[in-house]
XYZ file of C-alpha atoms in Angstrom:
225
model
C -9.656 -9.626 48.794
C -8.189 -6.355 47.573
C -6.777 -3.549 49.708
C -8.731 -0.833 47.896
C -12.475 -0.331 48.509
C -12.773 1.159 45.023
C -11.308 -1.991 43.451
C -13.638 -4.135 45.568
C -16.602 -2.195 44.229
C -15.433 -2.719 40.645
C -14.903 -6.439 41.230
C -18.344 -6.814 42.763
C -20.089 -4.860 40.006
C -22.069 -7.440 38.046
C -23.080 -5.274 35.111
C -22.351 -1.739 33.987
C -25.107 0.481 32.657
C -24.689 1.673 29.062
C -23.351 5.123 29.946
C -20.755 3.723 32.343
C -19.757 0.998 29.890
C -19.223 3.571 27.144
C -17.090 5.718 29.437
C -15.074 2.698 30.549
C -14.408 1.687 26.948
C -13.315 5.227 26.081
C -10.862 5.199 28.992
C -9.378 1.861 27.958
C -9.155 2.797 24.277
C -7.350 5.996 25.197
C -4.347 4.096 26.559
C -3.972 1.203 24.093
C -1.072 1.582 21.655
C -2.231 -1.134 19.276
C -5.702 -2.261 18.125
C -7.593 -4.107 20.880
C -10.030 -6.905 20.052
C -13.640 -7.135 21.254
C -12.578 -9.865 23.679
C -9.686 -7.833 25.117
C -11.874 -4.788 25.676
C -14.676 -6.896 27.119
C -12.268 -8.490 29.573
C -10.923 -5.076 30.610
C -14.374 -3.690 31.428
C -15.762 -6.952 32.811
C -18.544 -7.403 30.270
C -19.456 -9.962 27.616
C -18.004 -9.390 24.163
C -21.512 -9.829 22.757
C -22.496 -6.606 24.526
C -19.255 -4.715 23.966
C -19.099 -5.229 20.191
C -22.351 -3.392 19.297
C -21.504 -0.693 21.841
C -18.200 -0.021 20.067
C -19.990 0.171 16.725
C -22.445 2.723 18.155
C -19.612 4.744 19.666
C -17.792 4.784 16.323
C -20.938 5.944 14.514
C -21.553 8.662 17.121
C -18.023 10.051 16.741
C -18.498 10.207 12.982
C -21.997 11.692 13.157
C -20.940 14.638 15.293
C -17.783 15.228 13.256
C -15.460 14.505 16.167
C -11.723 14.861 15.690
C -11.462 11.386 17.205
C -12.158 8.467 14.902
C -12.863 5.075 16.488
C -12.064 2.451 13.880
C -11.795 -1.318 13.676
C -8.475 -1.840 11.914
C -6.643 -5.115 11.427
C -7.775 -7.205 14.360
C -9.116 -4.661 16.821
C -10.406 -1.231 17.809
C -8.336 1.891 18.317
C -8.679 5.684 18.452
C -7.264 7.581 15.468
C -7.108 11.234 14.476
C -9.813 11.934 11.910
C -8.212 12.609 8.533
C -9.974 15.944 8.055
C -8.191 17.337 11.126
C -4.731 15.947 10.358
C -3.339 19.397 9.356
C -3.964 20.720 12.883
C -2.178 17.771 14.432
C 0.726 18.245 12.042
C 0.880 21.939 12.918
C 1.244 21.081 16.595
C 3.871 18.408 15.973
C 5.851 20.481 13.514
C 5.399 23.696 15.500
C 4.797 25.660 12.314
C 8.467 25.528 11.354
C 10.952 23.487 9.375
C 11.597 21.371 12.423
C 14.070 18.580 11.963
C 13.823 15.061 13.295
C 15.655 14.449 16.546
C 18.616 12.092 16.639
C 16.438 9.532 18.455
C 13.856 9.699 15.663
C 16.531 9.386 12.974
C 18.052 6.345 14.678
C 14.626 4.727 14.988
C 13.868 5.508 11.345
C 17.173 3.951 10.285
C 16.400 0.722 12.159
C 12.976 0.488 10.499
C 14.392 1.279 7.068
C 16.968 -1.495 7.192
C 14.949 -4.137 9.040
C 11.364 -3.551 7.869
C 8.752 -4.685 8.433
C 9.195 -5.042 12.186
C 7.282 -4.435 15.406
C 7.749 -1.624 17.897
C 9.149 -4.129 20.401
C 11.859 -5.194 17.959
C 12.789 -1.578 17.281
C 13.090 -1.080 21.052
C 15.245 -4.205 21.260
C 17.685 -2.920 18.659
C 17.919 0.605 20.142
C 17.749 -0.505 23.768
C 15.180 2.164 24.704
C 11.436 2.711 24.618
C 10.516 4.125 21.191
C 6.780 4.828 21.617
C 7.180 8.604 21.402
C 9.433 8.692 18.352
C 7.303 6.082 16.596
C 4.263 8.329 17.013
C 6.268 11.224 15.595
C 7.376 9.216 12.557
C 3.799 8.013 11.977
C 2.429 11.555 12.263
C 4.960 12.827 9.727
C 4.117 10.061 7.280
C 7.615 8.579 7.220
C 6.456 5.151 8.446
C 3.133 3.324 8.346
C 1.530 0.170 9.702
C 2.423 -2.909 7.653
C 0.341 -5.800 8.954
C 0.586 -7.939 12.052
C 3.472 -10.126 13.214
C 2.093 -13.710 13.273
C 4.332 -14.639 16.216
C 3.789 -11.761 18.637
C 0.532 -10.419 17.141
C 2.092 -6.954 17.342
C 1.656 -4.309 14.663
C 4.543 -4.143 12.192
C 5.865 -0.955 10.613
C 7.658 -0.045 7.403
C 8.825 3.120 5.675
C 6.664 5.022 3.183
C 7.066 6.580 -0.243
C 7.477 9.930 1.498
C 10.538 8.527 3.298
C 12.125 7.643 -0.048
C 11.184 11.038 -1.450
C 12.799 12.875 1.462
C 16.030 10.916 1.025
C 15.946 11.241 -2.759
C 15.936 7.476 -3.281
C 14.166 5.493 -5.981
C 13.811 2.392 -3.788
C 15.058 0.827 -0.578
C 17.758 -0.980 -2.524
C 19.471 2.413 -2.904
C 20.076 2.678 0.851
C 23.787 2.595 1.732
C 25.210 -0.563 3.277
C 24.692 -0.594 7.031
C 25.845 -4.085 8.015
C 28.916 -2.878 9.975
C 26.755 -0.623 12.178
C 23.956 -3.001 13.220
C 24.014 -6.349 15.065
C 23.537 -9.455 12.951
C 20.049 -10.674 12.131
C 20.296 -13.671 14.480
C 21.467 -11.494 17.366
C 18.685 -8.958 16.794
C 16.051 -11.697 16.771
C 17.496 -13.239 19.926
C 17.535 -9.899 21.745
C 14.070 -8.846 20.605
C 12.510 -12.227 21.425
C 13.788 -11.958 24.985
C 12.686 -8.347 25.320
C 9.163 -9.009 24.026
C 8.422 -10.439 27.481
C 10.592 -8.031 29.454
C 8.505 -5.315 31.184
C 11.471 -2.973 31.061
C 10.938 -2.598 27.300
C 7.941 -0.422 28.089
C 9.974 1.993 30.174
C 12.182 4.779 28.922
C 15.749 4.677 30.129
C 17.652 7.761 31.164
C 20.744 6.934 29.164
C 20.796 5.336 25.761
C 23.744 3.923 23.889
C 23.563 5.230 20.350
C 25.555 4.309 17.282
C 26.606 6.622 14.450
C 23.584 7.455 12.332
C 23.941 6.885 8.571
C 20.752 8.728 7.698
C 20.998 12.400 6.853
C 18.697 14.906 8.547
C 15.217 15.052 7.051
C 13.314 18.324 6.849
C 9.694 18.007 7.868
C 8.559 20.492 5.196
C 9.298 20.784 1.503
């Protein structure tokens, strides 16, 4: 028995009509930060996956047909909202604010961790930095400096690695040209131990007010040429 009448009504609802189901799926997809499977989405909205799967396909087709800036795609092992490629310049304009904005120190530190430890999941980046990195990860993705690089078989989380644009901005031919960073980062075993414990720690998902940062070996990167 729940304390909220609204939650009781949801729990007692045996089947959603198509319009309500579509709206519920949109709401859930809006907050996921990694692709969600048919089964996960079906569980969230309280419907069978056999009904949810074709609904998602119809939603995806409808977004495309009307030329929406939102693109619902099945990528890797699940569904997720993306910015449609045709409208990427407008998103970049907002993020870059029409100027030669430079990456923040938090973004540079996150980028350095990915560069030296790639491919790795968002949770592992958070473990190394000791803070929530969702915001800076979105910034690095939007600027094309990192990209998705498969799925971690252990945690099933999306892994990330640097891109060719990252190398171009630093003037490097390959990742082997990166300067030695061993003295500035914890050892591999320690990082794995910390990140494994933090994968199940709910505090990983929260931003902390104070972060302990280490000297950053990566030079500032201009967002424009």
